[in-house]
XYZ file of C-alpha atoms in Angstrom:
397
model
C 7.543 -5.872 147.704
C 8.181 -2.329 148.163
C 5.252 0.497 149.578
C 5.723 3.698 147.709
C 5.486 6.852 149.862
C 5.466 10.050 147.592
C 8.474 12.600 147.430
C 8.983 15.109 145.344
C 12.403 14.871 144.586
C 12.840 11.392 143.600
C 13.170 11.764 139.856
C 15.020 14.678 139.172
C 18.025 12.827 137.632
C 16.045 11.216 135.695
C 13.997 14.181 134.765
C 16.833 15.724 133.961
C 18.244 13.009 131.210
C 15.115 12.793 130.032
C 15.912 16.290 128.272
C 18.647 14.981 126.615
C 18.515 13.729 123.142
C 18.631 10.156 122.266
C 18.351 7.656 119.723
C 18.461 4.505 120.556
C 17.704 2.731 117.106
C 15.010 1.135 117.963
C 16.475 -1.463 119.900
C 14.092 -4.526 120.309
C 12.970 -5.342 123.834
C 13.745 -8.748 125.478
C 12.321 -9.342 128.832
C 13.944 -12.251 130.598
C 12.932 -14.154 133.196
C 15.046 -14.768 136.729
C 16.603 -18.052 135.297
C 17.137 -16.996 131.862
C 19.157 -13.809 132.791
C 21.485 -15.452 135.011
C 21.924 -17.881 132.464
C 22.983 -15.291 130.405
C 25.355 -13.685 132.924
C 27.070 -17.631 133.153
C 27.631 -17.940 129.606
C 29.181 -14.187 129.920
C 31.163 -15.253 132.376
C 32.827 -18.255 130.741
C 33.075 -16.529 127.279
C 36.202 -14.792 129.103
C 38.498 -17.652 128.358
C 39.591 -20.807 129.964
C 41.428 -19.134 133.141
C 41.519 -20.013 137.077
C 37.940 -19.626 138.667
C 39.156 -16.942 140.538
C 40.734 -15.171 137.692
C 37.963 -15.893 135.813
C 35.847 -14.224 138.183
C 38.037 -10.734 138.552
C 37.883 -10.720 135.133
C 33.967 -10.691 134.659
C 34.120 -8.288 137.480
C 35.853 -5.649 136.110
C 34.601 -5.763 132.415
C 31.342 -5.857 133.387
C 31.876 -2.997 135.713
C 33.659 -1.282 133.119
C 30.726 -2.253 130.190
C 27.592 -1.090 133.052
C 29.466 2.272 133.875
C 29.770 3.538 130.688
C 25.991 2.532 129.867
C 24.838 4.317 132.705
C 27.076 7.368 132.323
C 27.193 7.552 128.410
C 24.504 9.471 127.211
C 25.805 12.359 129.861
C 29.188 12.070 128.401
C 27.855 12.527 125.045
C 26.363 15.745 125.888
C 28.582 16.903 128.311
C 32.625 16.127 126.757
C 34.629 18.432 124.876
C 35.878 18.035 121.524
C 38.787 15.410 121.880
C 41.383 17.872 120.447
C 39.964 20.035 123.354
C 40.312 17.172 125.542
C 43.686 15.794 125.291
C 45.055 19.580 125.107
C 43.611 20.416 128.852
C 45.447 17.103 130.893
C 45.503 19.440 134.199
C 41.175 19.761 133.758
C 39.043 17.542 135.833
C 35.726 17.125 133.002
C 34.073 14.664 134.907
C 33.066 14.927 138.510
C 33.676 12.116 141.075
C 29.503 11.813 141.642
C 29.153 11.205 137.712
C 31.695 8.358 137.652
C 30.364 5.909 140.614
C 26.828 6.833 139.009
C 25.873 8.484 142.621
C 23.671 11.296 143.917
C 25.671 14.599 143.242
C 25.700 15.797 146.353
C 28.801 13.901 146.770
C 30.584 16.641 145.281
C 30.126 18.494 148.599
C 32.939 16.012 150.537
C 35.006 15.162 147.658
C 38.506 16.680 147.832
C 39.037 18.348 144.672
C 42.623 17.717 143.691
C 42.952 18.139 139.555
C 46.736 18.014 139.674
C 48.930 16.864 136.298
C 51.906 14.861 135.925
C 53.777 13.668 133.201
C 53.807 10.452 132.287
C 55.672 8.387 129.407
C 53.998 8.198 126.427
C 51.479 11.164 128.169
C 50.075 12.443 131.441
C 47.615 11.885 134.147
C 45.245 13.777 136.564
C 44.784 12.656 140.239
C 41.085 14.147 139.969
C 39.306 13.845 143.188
C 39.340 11.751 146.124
C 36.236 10.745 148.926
C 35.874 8.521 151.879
C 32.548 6.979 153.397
C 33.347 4.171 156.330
C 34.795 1.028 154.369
C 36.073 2.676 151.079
C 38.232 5.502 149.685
C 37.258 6.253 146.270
C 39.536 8.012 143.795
C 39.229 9.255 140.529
C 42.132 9.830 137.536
C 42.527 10.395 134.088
C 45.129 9.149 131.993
C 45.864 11.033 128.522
C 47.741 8.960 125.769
C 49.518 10.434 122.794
C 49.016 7.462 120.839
C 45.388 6.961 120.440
C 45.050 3.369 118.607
C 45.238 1.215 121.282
C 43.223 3.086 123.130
C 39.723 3.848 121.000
C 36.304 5.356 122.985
C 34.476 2.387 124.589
C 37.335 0.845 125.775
C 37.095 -0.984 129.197
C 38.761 -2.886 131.824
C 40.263 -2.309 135.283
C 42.928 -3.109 137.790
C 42.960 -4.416 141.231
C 44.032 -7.145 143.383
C 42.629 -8.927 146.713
C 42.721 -8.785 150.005
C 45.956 -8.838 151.906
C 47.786 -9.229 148.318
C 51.346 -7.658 147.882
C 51.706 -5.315 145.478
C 53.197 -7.343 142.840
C 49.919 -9.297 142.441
C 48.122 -6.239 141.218
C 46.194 -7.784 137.939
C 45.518 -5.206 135.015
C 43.931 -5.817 131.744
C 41.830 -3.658 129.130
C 39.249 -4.053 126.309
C 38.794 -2.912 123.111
C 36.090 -2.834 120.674
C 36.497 -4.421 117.843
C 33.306 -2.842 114.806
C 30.685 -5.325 113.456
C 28.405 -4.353 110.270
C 25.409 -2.773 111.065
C 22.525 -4.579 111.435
C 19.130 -3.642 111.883
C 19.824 -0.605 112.863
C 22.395 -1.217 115.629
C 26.035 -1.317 116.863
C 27.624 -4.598 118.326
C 31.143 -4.165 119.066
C 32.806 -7.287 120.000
C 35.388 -6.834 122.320
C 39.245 -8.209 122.456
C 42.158 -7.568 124.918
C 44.471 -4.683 123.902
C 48.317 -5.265 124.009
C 47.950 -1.838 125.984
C 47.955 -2.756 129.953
C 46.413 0.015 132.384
C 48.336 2.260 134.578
C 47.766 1.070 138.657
C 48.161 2.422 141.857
C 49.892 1.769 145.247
C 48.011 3.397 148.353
C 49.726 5.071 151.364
C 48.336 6.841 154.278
C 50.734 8.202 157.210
C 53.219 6.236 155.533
C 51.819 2.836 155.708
C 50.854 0.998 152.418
C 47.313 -0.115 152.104
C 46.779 -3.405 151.559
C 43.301 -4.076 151.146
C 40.989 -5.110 148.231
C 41.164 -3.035 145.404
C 38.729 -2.574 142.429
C 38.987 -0.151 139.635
C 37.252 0.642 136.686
C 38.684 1.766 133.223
C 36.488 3.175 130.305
C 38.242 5.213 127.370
C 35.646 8.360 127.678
C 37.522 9.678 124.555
C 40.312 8.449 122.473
C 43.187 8.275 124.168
C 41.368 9.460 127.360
C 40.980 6.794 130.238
C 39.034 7.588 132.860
C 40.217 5.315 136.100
C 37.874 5.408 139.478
C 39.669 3.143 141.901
C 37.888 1.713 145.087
C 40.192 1.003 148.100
C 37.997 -0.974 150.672
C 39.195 -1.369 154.158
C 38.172 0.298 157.644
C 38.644 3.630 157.429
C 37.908 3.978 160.956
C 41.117 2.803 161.540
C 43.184 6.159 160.449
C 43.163 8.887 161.837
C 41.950 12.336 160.226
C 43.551 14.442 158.693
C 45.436 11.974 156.911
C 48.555 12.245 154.745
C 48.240 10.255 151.399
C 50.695 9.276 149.223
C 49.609 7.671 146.155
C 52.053 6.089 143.542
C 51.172 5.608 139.619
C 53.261 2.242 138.264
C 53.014 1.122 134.354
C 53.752 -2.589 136.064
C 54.049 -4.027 139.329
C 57.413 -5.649 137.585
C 59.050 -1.979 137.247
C 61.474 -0.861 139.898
C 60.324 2.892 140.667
C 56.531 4.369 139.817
C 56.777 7.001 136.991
C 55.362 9.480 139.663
C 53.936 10.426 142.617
C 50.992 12.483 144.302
C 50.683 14.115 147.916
C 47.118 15.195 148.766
C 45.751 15.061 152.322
C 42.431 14.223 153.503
C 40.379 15.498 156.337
C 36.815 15.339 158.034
C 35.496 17.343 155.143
C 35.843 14.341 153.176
C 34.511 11.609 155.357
C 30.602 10.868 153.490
C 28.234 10.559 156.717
C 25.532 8.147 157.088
C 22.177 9.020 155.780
C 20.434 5.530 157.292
C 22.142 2.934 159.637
C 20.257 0.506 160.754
C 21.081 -2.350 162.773
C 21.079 -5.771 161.896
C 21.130 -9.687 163.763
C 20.647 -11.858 161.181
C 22.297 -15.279 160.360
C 22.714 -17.521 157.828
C 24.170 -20.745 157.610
C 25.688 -21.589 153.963
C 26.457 -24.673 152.261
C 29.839 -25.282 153.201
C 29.195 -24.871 156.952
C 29.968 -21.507 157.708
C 28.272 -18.988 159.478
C 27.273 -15.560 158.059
C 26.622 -12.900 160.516
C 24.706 -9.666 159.158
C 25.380 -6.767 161.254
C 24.485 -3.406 160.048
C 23.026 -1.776 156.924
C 24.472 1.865 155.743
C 23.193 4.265 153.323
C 25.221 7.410 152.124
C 25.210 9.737 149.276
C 28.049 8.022 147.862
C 26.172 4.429 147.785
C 24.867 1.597 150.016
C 26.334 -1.308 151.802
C 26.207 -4.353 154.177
C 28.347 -5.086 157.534
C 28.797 -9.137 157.879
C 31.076 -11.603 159.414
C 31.621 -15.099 159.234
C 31.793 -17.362 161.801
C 35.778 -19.242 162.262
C 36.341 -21.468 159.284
C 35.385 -25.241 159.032
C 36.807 -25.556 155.627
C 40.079 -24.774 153.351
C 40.205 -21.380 151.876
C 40.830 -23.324 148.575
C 37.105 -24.533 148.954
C 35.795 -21.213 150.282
C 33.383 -19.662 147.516
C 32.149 -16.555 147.729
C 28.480 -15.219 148.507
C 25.976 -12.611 146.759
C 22.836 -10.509 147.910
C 20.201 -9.926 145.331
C 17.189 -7.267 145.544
C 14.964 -6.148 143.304
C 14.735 -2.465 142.469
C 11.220 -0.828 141.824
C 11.884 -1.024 138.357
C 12.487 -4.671 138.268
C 16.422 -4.678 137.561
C 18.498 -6.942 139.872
C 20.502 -5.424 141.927
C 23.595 -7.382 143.478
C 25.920 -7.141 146.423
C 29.070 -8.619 146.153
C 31.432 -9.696 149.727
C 34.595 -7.802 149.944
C 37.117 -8.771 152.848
C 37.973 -6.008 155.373
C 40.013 -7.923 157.463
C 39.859 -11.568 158.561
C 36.239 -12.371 158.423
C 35.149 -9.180 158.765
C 33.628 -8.387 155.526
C 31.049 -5.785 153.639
C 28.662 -6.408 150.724
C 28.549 -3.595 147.957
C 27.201 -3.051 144.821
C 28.876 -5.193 141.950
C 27.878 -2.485 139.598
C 26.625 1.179 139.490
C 23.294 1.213 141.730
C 19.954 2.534 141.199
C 18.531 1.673 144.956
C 20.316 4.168 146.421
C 17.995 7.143 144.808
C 14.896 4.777 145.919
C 16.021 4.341 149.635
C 14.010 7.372 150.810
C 10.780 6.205 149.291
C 10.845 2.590 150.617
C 9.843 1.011 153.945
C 12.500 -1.818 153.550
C 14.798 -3.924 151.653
C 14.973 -7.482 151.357
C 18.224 -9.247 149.757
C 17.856 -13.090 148.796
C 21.103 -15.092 149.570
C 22.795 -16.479 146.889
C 25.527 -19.222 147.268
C 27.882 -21.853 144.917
C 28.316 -25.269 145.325
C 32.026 -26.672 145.073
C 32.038 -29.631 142.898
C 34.939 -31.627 143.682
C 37.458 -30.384 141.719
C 37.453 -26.962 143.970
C 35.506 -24.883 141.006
C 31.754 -23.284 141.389
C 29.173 -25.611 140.781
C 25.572 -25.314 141.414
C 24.413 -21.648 142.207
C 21.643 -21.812 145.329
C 19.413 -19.431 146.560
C 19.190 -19.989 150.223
C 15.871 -20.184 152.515
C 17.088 -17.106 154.398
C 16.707 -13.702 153.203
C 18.549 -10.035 154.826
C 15.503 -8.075 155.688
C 16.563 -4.085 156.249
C 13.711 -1.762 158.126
C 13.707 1.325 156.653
């Protein structure tokens, strides 16, 4: 699909974990066709228990975010952490840079707003980290240090987050542990159960007004007793104005009364990621349910990549409304998906569902083609038959 032009630079992340030392046990190889891994990613999805489609869905989000960041990022980790003695004694040290856990081009580093300020916390402490903006997201990065280090062993995952427009109070936070197997040929196969231990969240204001957009964050226990949070507000960040004051609240539970503490950092133009490719879009595509799906603009940025959309007005109940997916093929084969978030109304942007390798391939690539994938309601409201519409979203590079 893709016409390779040559550049230089292109592999020199990979070049560089290719000098790290690995064994991998000799895992066995399984290729999969189209059909057979989304069948796999189904059954995934339903092993998560008998819950609301929608809940069902958040849930599959964030632990597969959770499970795909630490694959990406783990064999850097491995080389790169501390002792966890060393660890746990240093709360007020940011280890782990902001590029490193969205799995993005390190140049990042160069707008982030480096904050690595400690607070107390019950039970332990946190770090507000770092903090960056590109035009639909703020992404910030914590770490949470626990004194008691059962519930939380390395490897666990999860996240926090709630939806567009949500109050505060419906902020849904879970976490998962891994639970040893035996050994078998050669490999480990954690299996992995809920802890009893719930997440830390967040509450967002800037200039004084709370944000109340979607939120997405993902958990992985780096160490034990160490969680590393990255937390993804999307909305227009066009919208305030720069510099910004930020106030940014840490709750145990959306159910307490007061947070258990609070952090003041302000941002500025020095942290707004510019565009690296925009390119205009006027594409439309009509979906099963009747609505209208406008695609507007395409964006790439050292922090990551993403689509502009809108739908047309509704002609059905949001009960009935299911949401839509773009799917490209990298160069090395691996799907790559975009998942809608709302903005505001039916404004909305498609970004990765997981850490993303196109974004290193952009600049070698004469376009990008996204097939449209869509759910049919069956008619008790839940997603039935997954379709792959006619149209595709066809970016010029």
């Amino acid at each position: 699909m893709y016409e390779k032009r040559k550049n230089e630079d292109e592999n020199k992340l990979f070049d560089i974990l290719n000098d790290v030392s690995t064994d991998f046990c000799n895992y066995p190889e399984t290729e999969l066709t189209r059909d057979e891994l989304w069948n796999y990613r189904e059954n995934l999805r339903d092993s998560l228990g008998n819950t609301s489609a929608k809940k069902t869905r958040k849930a599959f989000r964030f632990a597969a975010a959770g499970a795909a960041a630490f694959a990406a990022l783990a064999l850097v980790f491995v080389c790169l952490q501390p002792k966890d003695d060393d660890l746990r004694a240093s709360g007020h040290t940011n280890y782990y840079s902001l590029s490193s856990m969205l799995g993005v081009n390190g140049g990042l580093e160069d707008y982030t707003l480096h904050i690595d300020e400690n607070h107390p916390l019950k039970g332990g402490s946190v770090t507000l980290n770092s903090a960056v903006l590109d035009g639909i997201c703020l992404s910030v990065s914590s770490t949470y240090y626990y004194e008691e280090m059962q519930e939380l062993p390395r490897l666990t995952n999860g996240g926090w987050g709630r939806d567009y427009g949500s109050a505060f109070d419906r902020t849904d936070a879970f976490l998962f542990k891994p639970e040893p197997q035996s050994r078998e040929s050669g490999s480990f196969n954690p299996t992995y159960t809920e802890s009893k231990e719930k997440p830390y969240i967040q509450r967002l204001y800037i200039d004084g007004k709370e944000i109340l957009c979607e939120t997405e964050s993902d958990l992985y226990a780096s160490a034990n007793g160490v969680l590393q949070d990255t937390a993804s507000y999307y909305f227009d960040t066009k919208t305030i104005s720069l510099p910004a004051h930020a106030t940014l609240e840490i709750w145990k539970s959306p159910e307490d009364q007061t947070p258990e503490t609070v952090f003041e950092f302000t941002l500025t133009e020095k942290n707004l990621v510019p565009d690296t490719t925009s390119v205009r879009l006027d594409q439309k595509a009509t979906l099963p349910d009747g609505r209208t799906v406008h695609f507007k603009k395409f964006v790439h940025n050292i922090r990551g990549l993403y689509i502009e959309a809108e739908y047309s007005e509704d002609v059905i109940s949001p009960e009935k409304k299911r949401p839509i997916y773009l799917e490209c093929y990298d160069k090395s084969g691996i799907i790559q998906t975009l998942r809608e978030r709302e903005l505001e109304g039916n404004i909305l942007v498609f970004t990765p569902d997981h850490i993303n390798t196109l974004y290193s391939k952009i600049d070698s690539m004469d376009f990008l083609e996204f097939e449209i994938i869509a759910y049919v309601s069956d008619e008790k409201g839940n997603s039935g038959k997954r379709l792959r519409l006619d149209e595709t979203v066809r970016v010029p590079l």
